[in-house]
Amino acid sequence: MSDETTRADTDPAPPVPQGAVRLTVLGGDPAFSQALRRGGARLDDAEPGPKQASAALLAQFHYGLASARAGALGDVRLIAQLIAAARGEAQPVFWPQPDGTLVDAARPEVDPAGLPDLATATAYRQAHLTALARLLAEAETLVLPLGTPALLADPDGGQVFPRPPAALLAPDWPEARTTARDLDAGFARLRAGLQALNPALRLCLIVLPAPPGARAETRASHALLAARAADWARGTAQLRHDPVLDALVGRLLAPGGEADADRLASLVVRLCGGADLLDLVAGAAPDADTPDAATGRKRRAKDPERRARRKARAEARGKTAKVMCEDELLEAFSK
């Protein structure tokens, strides 16, 4: 994790206002979760860090960067495997390191130093999965930031795992494919797992922008993911995906940030929480007493009765004109 990211993620967030939107976030850019907090969201936290640790140390080990210490995730197949593991349907996979430690293959970036032995690693992962299962069972709205991370495919077990940092030793497995069929199968498994844990859970998918300077293949994978997410949203109850929200999040996370990032973050939070974009636009209409920016004059409030009277006069003028026209035509043909 870079120094810039650590600083951004450890800056104190403003107090959460009463009645804030409650959200659960799994994975994604840590800056996204921090922006949601700044926008007024109350983010669930299944694995709070030790109180005596510094903010920088907590961020290094992924405490508080999302609602659970599950790593960056980003791929529906990874999230589906995580949910299956939380339900006890998958065995943990650990990668042995040259120094004798073990690394959790499902989240290698979370504890890059590894764990000393199999018993410790197994207990450590089980505690994570227990906290995650409780989180998902009690969540109201689950936000899943999606992308196209590089994944390794286990040729024997059929599972996929995130490519680990360069300092870690991983098996020589091939890179996983990303096709429409693979994504659809992963999403179907993800959705079934969430339904089993929490049938009332609302799901919000956000397709993050491709990294700056990404290769053509990466941009094509992002376009495929966005298309599949739109199709899933059309055919799935309690699921939202809006390309406008994707674009707003992209602006929020862009290098340099927005001039008014807090207002943008607040808008993103409300949309993630289920607000309709058209309602938010309608609610932002200028007040009648606010001067017009171009003329400096106050806007005149619209009077429904006055509008009805004007419409009636216009219709009367139209009928009179029509009668006059018909009389003139009859007179012309009679000559």
Short mmCIF file of C-alpha atoms in Angstrom, two decimals:
data_model
loop_
_atom_site.label_atom_id
_atom_site.label_comp_id
_atom_site.label_asym_id
_atom_site.label_seq_id
_atom_site.Cartn_x
_atom_site.Cartn_y
_atom_site.Cartn_z
CA MET A 1 0.00 0.00 0.00
CA SER A 2 1.41 3.38 -0.99
CA ASP A 3 2.00 6.23 1.44
CA GLU A 4 -0.59 8.35 -0.41
CA THR A 5 -3.26 5.67 -0.09
CA THR A 6 -2.48 5.18 3.58
CA ARG A 7 -2.79 8.89 4.28
CA ALA A 8 -6.08 9.12 2.38
CA ASP A 9 -7.51 6.14 4.22
CA THR A 10 -6.43 7.24 7.69
CA ASP A 11 -7.63 10.84 7.60
CA PRO A 12 -10.33 11.28 10.24
CA ALA A 13 -13.82 11.18 8.76
CA PRO A 14 -16.46 13.66 9.90
CA PRO A 15 -19.05 12.48 12.45
CA VAL A 16 -21.81 10.37 10.90
CA PRO A 17 -25.09 12.33 11.00
CA GLN A 18 -28.20 10.88 12.58
CA GLY A 19 -30.30 8.95 10.06
CA ALA A 20 -27.30 8.27 7.82
CA VAL A 21 -27.58 5.68 5.04
CA ARG A 22 -26.44 2.28 6.27
CA LEU A 23 -24.28 0.40 3.77
CA THR A 24 -22.13 -2.73 3.69
CA VAL A 25 -19.16 -2.73 1.30
CA LEU A 26 -17.05 -5.71 0.27
CA GLY A 27 -13.81 -5.07 -1.55
CA GLY A 28 -12.98 -2.28 -3.94
CA ASP A 29 -10.60 0.63 -3.73
CA PRO A 30 -10.17 1.64 -0.05
CA ALA A 31 -10.62 5.26 -1.17
CA PHE A 32 -14.17 4.36 -2.18
CA SER A 33 -15.19 3.29 1.33
CA GLN A 34 -13.55 6.39 2.77
CA ALA A 35 -15.48 8.57 0.31
CA LEU A 36 -18.74 6.89 1.33
CA ARG A 37 -18.03 7.73 4.96
CA ARG A 38 -17.32 11.33 4.03
CA GLY A 39 -20.58 11.38 2.10
CA GLY A 40 -22.54 10.50 5.24
CA ALA A 41 -22.75 6.70 5.03
CA ARG A 42 -22.68 4.50 8.09
CA LEU A 43 -20.55 1.57 6.96
CA ASP A 44 -20.91 -1.75 8.74
CA ASP A 45 -17.63 -3.13 10.13
CA ALA A 46 -17.52 -6.86 10.86
CA GLU A 47 -13.85 -6.91 11.87
CA PRO A 48 -12.85 -3.79 13.81
CA GLY A 49 -9.15 -3.49 14.51
CA PRO A 50 -7.36 -3.40 17.87
CA LYS A 51 -7.97 -0.05 19.57
CA GLN A 52 -4.36 0.32 20.64
CA ALA A 53 -3.00 0.11 17.06
CA SER A 54 -2.24 3.21 15.02
CA ALA A 55 -4.44 4.17 12.09
CA ALA A 56 -1.58 3.60 9.63
CA LEU A 57 -0.92 0.09 10.98
CA LEU A 58 -4.62 -0.78 10.86
CA ALA A 59 -4.85 0.34 7.24
CA GLN A 60 -1.77 -1.72 6.35
CA PHE A 61 -3.61 -4.85 7.49
CA HIS A 62 -6.90 -3.79 5.85
CA TYR A 63 -8.79 -2.94 9.02
CA GLY A 64 -11.56 -0.42 8.34
CA LEU A 65 -10.94 -0.23 4.58
CA ALA A 66 -14.28 -1.96 3.88
CA SER A 67 -16.89 -3.79 5.93
CA ALA A 68 -14.73 -6.93 6.23
CA ARG A 69 -11.06 -7.80 5.78
CA ALA A 70 -11.72 -9.69 2.55
CA GLY A 71 -9.20 -8.00 0.29
CA ALA A 72 -9.84 -6.09 -2.91
CA LEU A 73 -12.14 -8.78 -4.43
CA GLY A 74 -13.76 -7.08 -7.47
CA ASP A 75 -14.66 -10.23 -9.41
CA VAL A 76 -18.07 -11.88 -8.95
CA ARG A 77 -16.40 -15.30 -8.90
CA LEU A 78 -14.17 -14.32 -5.98
CA ILE A 79 -17.13 -12.90 -4.08
CA ALA A 80 -19.19 -16.03 -4.78
CA GLN A 81 -16.38 -18.21 -3.41
CA LEU A 82 -16.11 -16.00 -0.34
CA ILE A 83 -19.85 -16.31 0.37
CA ALA A 84 -19.68 -20.09 -0.15
CA ALA A 85 -16.79 -20.26 2.32
CA ALA A 86 -18.77 -18.19 4.84
CA ARG A 87 -21.56 -20.75 4.55
CA GLY A 88 -19.11 -23.62 5.14
CA GLU A 89 -19.20 -24.89 1.56
CA ALA A 90 -15.52 -24.41 0.67
CA GLN A 91 -12.23 -25.45 2.25
CA PRO A 92 -9.52 -22.83 2.81
CA VAL A 93 -6.46 -22.79 0.56
CA PHE A 94 -3.08 -21.68 1.92
CA TRP A 95 0.14 -21.05 0.03
CA PRO A 96 3.33 -22.10 1.88
CA GLN A 97 6.16 -19.57 1.82
CA PRO A 98 9.94 -20.19 1.85
CA ASP A 99 10.17 -19.06 5.49
CA GLY A 100 7.64 -21.70 6.58
CA THR A 101 4.67 -19.35 6.99
CA LEU A 102 1.31 -19.78 5.27
CA VAL A 103 -0.61 -17.16 3.30
CA ASP A 104 -4.40 -17.20 2.84
CA ALA A 105 -4.76 -17.64 -0.94
CA ALA A 106 -8.18 -15.94 -0.94
CA ARG A 107 -6.79 -12.66 0.43
CA PRO A 108 -2.99 -12.62 0.09
CA GLU A 109 -2.75 -8.82 0.32
CA VAL A 110 -4.50 -8.70 3.72
CA ASP A 111 -1.77 -10.51 5.70
CA PRO A 112 1.31 -10.50 3.49
CA ALA A 113 3.57 -11.58 6.37
CA GLY A 114 1.77 -14.92 6.58
CA LEU A 115 0.83 -17.03 9.59
CA PRO A 116 3.13 -19.40 11.48
CA ASP A 117 1.35 -22.77 11.09
CA LEU A 118 -1.72 -24.49 9.66
CA ALA A 119 -3.70 -24.49 12.92
CA THR A 120 -3.25 -20.74 13.37
CA ALA A 121 -4.01 -20.00 9.72
CA THR A 122 -7.15 -22.15 9.79
CA ALA A 123 -8.46 -20.58 13.01
CA TYR A 124 -7.64 -17.11 11.72
CA ARG A 125 -9.59 -17.65 8.51
CA GLN A 126 -12.53 -19.25 10.30
CA ALA A 127 -12.86 -16.23 12.57
CA HIS A 128 -12.95 -14.04 9.45
CA LEU A 129 -15.63 -16.18 7.81
CA THR A 130 -17.78 -16.28 10.94
CA ALA A 131 -17.71 -12.49 11.18
CA LEU A 132 -18.50 -12.22 7.47
CA ALA A 133 -21.49 -14.59 7.69
CA ARG A 134 -22.91 -12.55 10.59
CA LEU A 135 -22.35 -9.31 8.65
CA LEU A 136 -24.17 -10.52 5.53
CA ALA A 137 -27.05 -12.00 7.53
CA GLU A 138 -27.69 -8.61 9.18
CA ALA A 139 -26.87 -6.27 6.26
CA GLU A 140 -29.49 -4.10 4.58
CA THR A 141 -27.74 -2.93 1.42
CA LEU A 142 -24.59 -4.61 0.11
CA VAL A 143 -22.45 -2.53 -2.25
CA LEU A 144 -20.08 -4.53 -4.46
CA PRO A 145 -17.48 -2.50 -6.40
CA LEU A 146 -16.55 -4.65 -9.40
CA GLY A 147 -13.59 -4.64 -11.75
CA THR A 148 -11.45 -7.07 -13.70
CA PRO A 149 -8.56 -8.08 -11.42
CA ALA A 150 -5.98 -10.61 -12.59
CA LEU A 151 -6.93 -14.01 -11.18
CA LEU A 152 -5.14 -17.34 -10.93
CA ALA A 153 -7.16 -20.49 -11.70
CA ASP A 154 -6.55 -23.67 -9.71
CA PRO A 155 -6.54 -26.37 -12.41
CA ASP A 156 -7.45 -29.08 -9.90
CA GLY A 157 -9.96 -27.44 -7.57
CA GLY A 158 -11.52 -25.11 -10.15
CA GLN A 159 -11.38 -22.10 -7.85
CA VAL A 160 -9.92 -18.70 -8.69
CA PHE A 161 -7.68 -16.57 -6.49
CA PRO A 162 -6.28 -13.04 -6.69
CA ARG A 163 -2.78 -12.69 -8.05
CA PRO A 164 -0.60 -12.12 -4.95
CA PRO A 165 1.92 -9.30 -4.46
CA ALA A 166 5.30 -9.90 -6.05
CA ALA A 167 6.92 -10.60 -2.66
CA LEU A 168 4.77 -13.72 -2.11
CA LEU A 169 5.29 -17.15 -3.59
CA ALA A 170 2.26 -18.59 -5.41
CA PRO A 171 1.70 -21.79 -7.40
CA ASP A 172 2.40 -21.68 -11.10
CA TRP A 173 -1.28 -21.62 -12.05
CA PRO A 174 -2.64 -20.19 -15.31
CA GLU A 175 -4.52 -16.90 -15.42
CA ALA A 176 -8.29 -17.30 -15.22
CA ARG A 177 -10.39 -16.44 -18.26
CA THR A 178 -13.03 -13.73 -18.16
CA THR A 179 -15.89 -14.52 -20.53
CA ALA A 180 -19.57 -13.66 -20.39
CA ARG A 181 -20.35 -17.28 -19.46
CA ASP A 182 -17.79 -17.23 -16.62
CA LEU A 183 -19.18 -13.97 -15.24
CA ASP A 184 -22.80 -15.15 -15.50
CA ALA A 185 -22.01 -18.38 -13.67
CA GLY A 186 -20.15 -16.48 -10.97
CA PHE A 187 -22.98 -14.02 -10.48
CA ALA A 188 -25.60 -16.79 -10.31
CA ARG A 189 -23.59 -18.50 -7.58
CA LEU A 190 -23.07 -15.20 -5.76
CA ARG A 191 -26.78 -14.38 -5.83
CA ALA A 192 -27.80 -17.85 -4.62
CA GLY A 193 -25.37 -17.62 -1.69
CA LEU A 194 -26.63 -14.20 -0.64
CA GLN A 195 -30.26 -15.33 -0.89
CA ALA A 196 -29.50 -18.24 1.43
CA LEU A 197 -27.87 -15.95 4.00
CA ASN A 198 -30.24 -12.98 3.79
CA PRO A 199 -33.29 -13.10 1.46
CA ALA A 200 -34.14 -9.43 2.18
CA LEU A 201 -30.68 -8.12 1.27
CA ARG A 202 -30.57 -5.36 -1.36
CA LEU A 203 -27.61 -5.48 -3.73
CA CYS A 204 -25.95 -2.55 -5.49
CA LEU A 205 -23.33 -3.28 -8.15
CA ILE A 206 -20.82 -0.63 -9.17
CA VAL A 207 -18.50 -1.23 -12.12
CA LEU A 208 -15.33 0.70 -11.35
CA PRO A 209 -13.54 2.44 -14.24
CA ALA A 210 -10.62 0.76 -15.95
CA PRO A 211 -7.27 1.91 -14.57
CA PRO A 212 -5.67 4.89 -16.36
CA GLY A 213 -3.57 3.70 -19.29
CA ALA A 214 -5.13 0.23 -19.21
CA ARG A 215 -4.53 -2.08 -22.15
CA ALA A 216 -7.18 -2.58 -24.79
CA GLU A 217 -7.91 -6.07 -23.41
CA THR A 218 -8.54 -4.64 -19.93
CA ARG A 219 -10.87 -1.96 -21.28
CA ALA A 220 -12.75 -4.61 -23.25
CA SER A 221 -13.13 -6.73 -20.09
CA HIS A 222 -14.55 -3.72 -18.23
CA ALA A 223 -17.02 -3.10 -21.05
CA LEU A 224 -18.10 -6.75 -20.93
CA LEU A 225 -18.53 -6.58 -17.15
CA ALA A 226 -20.64 -3.41 -17.41
CA ALA A 227 -22.86 -5.05 -20.03
CA ARG A 228 -23.34 -8.18 -17.93
CA ALA A 229 -24.07 -6.12 -14.78
CA ALA A 230 -26.77 -4.19 -16.66
CA ASP A 231 -28.31 -7.47 -17.80
CA TRP A 232 -28.23 -8.94 -14.27
CA ALA A 233 -29.98 -5.84 -12.93
CA ARG A 234 -32.76 -6.14 -15.50
CA GLY A 235 -33.50 -9.74 -14.56
CA THR A 236 -32.91 -9.80 -10.79
CA ALA A 237 -35.10 -8.51 -7.98
CA GLN A 238 -33.51 -6.36 -5.25
CA LEU A 239 -30.51 -5.65 -7.46
CA ARG A 240 -29.46 -2.24 -8.73
CA HIS A 241 -26.88 -1.23 -11.28
CA ASP A 242 -26.87 2.21 -12.88
CA PRO A 243 -24.22 3.37 -15.40
CA VAL A 244 -24.76 6.93 -14.11
CA LEU A 245 -23.71 5.81 -10.63
CA ASP A 246 -20.69 4.06 -12.17
CA ALA A 247 -19.68 7.33 -13.83
CA LEU A 248 -20.14 9.33 -10.63
CA VAL A 249 -17.97 6.90 -8.68
CA GLY A 250 -15.38 7.08 -11.44
CA ARG A 251 -15.28 10.88 -11.08
CA LEU A 252 -15.06 10.55 -7.31
CA LEU A 253 -12.04 8.22 -7.54
CA ALA A 254 -10.31 10.00 -10.42
CA PRO A 255 -6.73 11.20 -9.78
CA GLY A 256 -6.88 14.71 -8.39
CA GLY A 257 -10.47 14.28 -7.20
CA GLU A 258 -13.44 16.55 -7.70
CA ALA A 259 -13.54 20.22 -6.73
CA ASP A 260 -16.59 19.46 -4.60
CA ALA A 261 -15.88 15.85 -3.66
CA ASP A 262 -17.97 15.88 -0.47
CA ARG A 263 -21.17 16.84 -2.34
CA LEU A 264 -20.44 14.22 -4.98
CA ALA A 265 -19.80 11.60 -2.28
CA SER A 266 -23.11 12.52 -0.62
CA LEU A 267 -24.92 11.99 -3.93
CA VAL A 268 -23.20 8.61 -4.43
CA VAL A 269 -24.19 7.53 -0.92
CA ARG A 270 -27.86 8.37 -1.49
CA LEU A 271 -27.89 6.52 -4.82
CA CYS A 272 -26.20 3.47 -3.28
CA GLY A 273 -28.83 3.55 -0.54
CA GLY A 274 -31.67 3.25 -3.05
CA ALA A 275 -32.55 6.85 -3.96
CA ASP A 276 -33.67 7.44 -7.53
CA LEU A 277 -31.52 9.81 -9.57
CA LEU A 278 -34.56 11.60 -11.06
CA ASP A 279 -35.94 12.23 -7.58
CA LEU A 280 -32.63 13.74 -6.49
CA VAL A 281 -32.56 15.97 -9.58
CA ALA A 282 -36.16 17.05 -9.01
CA GLY A 283 -35.41 17.73 -5.35
CA ALA A 284 -32.57 20.02 -6.37
CA ALA A 285 -34.83 22.40 -8.34
CA PRO A 286 -34.11 26.07 -7.50
CA ASP A 287 -36.33 27.84 -5.02
CA ALA A 288 -38.77 30.50 -6.30
CA ASP A 289 -37.01 33.19 -4.25
CA THR A 290 -33.57 32.32 -5.66
CA PRO A 291 -32.46 34.89 -8.29
CA ASP A 292 -31.87 33.58 -11.78
CA ALA A 293 -28.15 33.35 -12.50
CA ALA A 294 -28.50 34.91 -15.95
CA THR A 295 -30.98 37.76 -15.33
CA GLY A 296 -30.62 38.41 -11.60
CA ARG A 297 -34.43 38.46 -11.31
CA LYS A 298 -36.33 36.33 -8.84
CA ARG A 299 -38.06 33.33 -10.29
CA ARG A 300 -41.84 33.69 -10.21
CA ALA A 301 -43.62 30.82 -8.53
CA LYS A 302 -45.89 28.88 -10.87
CA ASP A 303 -49.61 29.36 -10.11
CA PRO A 304 -51.71 26.36 -11.27
CA GLU A 305 -54.93 28.45 -11.42
CA ARG A 306 -53.25 31.14 -13.50
CA ARG A 307 -51.88 28.51 -15.85
CA ALA A 308 -55.38 27.02 -16.26
CA ARG A 309 -56.89 30.45 -17.09
CA ARG A 310 -54.20 31.12 -19.70
CA LYS A 311 -54.81 27.71 -21.27
CA ALA A 312 -58.58 28.36 -21.44
CA ARG A 313 -58.05 31.76 -23.14
CA ALA A 314 -55.68 30.21 -25.66
CA GLU A 315 -58.18 27.49 -26.50
CA ALA A 316 -60.97 30.09 -26.89
CA ARG A 317 -58.83 32.10 -29.30
CA GLY A 318 -58.15 28.94 -31.27
CA LYS A 319 -61.87 28.11 -31.58
CA THR A 320 -62.69 31.69 -32.69
CA ALA A 321 -59.98 31.60 -35.32
CA LYS A 322 -61.27 28.28 -36.59
CA VAL A 323 -64.86 29.60 -36.95
CA MET A 324 -63.66 32.70 -38.78
CA CYS A 325 -61.63 30.59 -41.14
CA GLU A 326 -64.58 28.31 -41.93
CA ASP A 327 -66.89 31.35 -42.57
CA GLU A 328 -64.38 32.84 -44.97
CA LEU A 329 -64.08 29.54 -46.86
CA LEU A 330 -67.87 29.19 -47.19
CA GLU A 331 -68.13 32.75 -48.46
CA ALA A 332 -65.38 32.16 -51.01
CA PHE A 333 -67.00 28.96 -52.38
CA SER A 334 -70.43 30.63 -52.56
CA LYS A 335 -69.19 33.23 -55.03
#
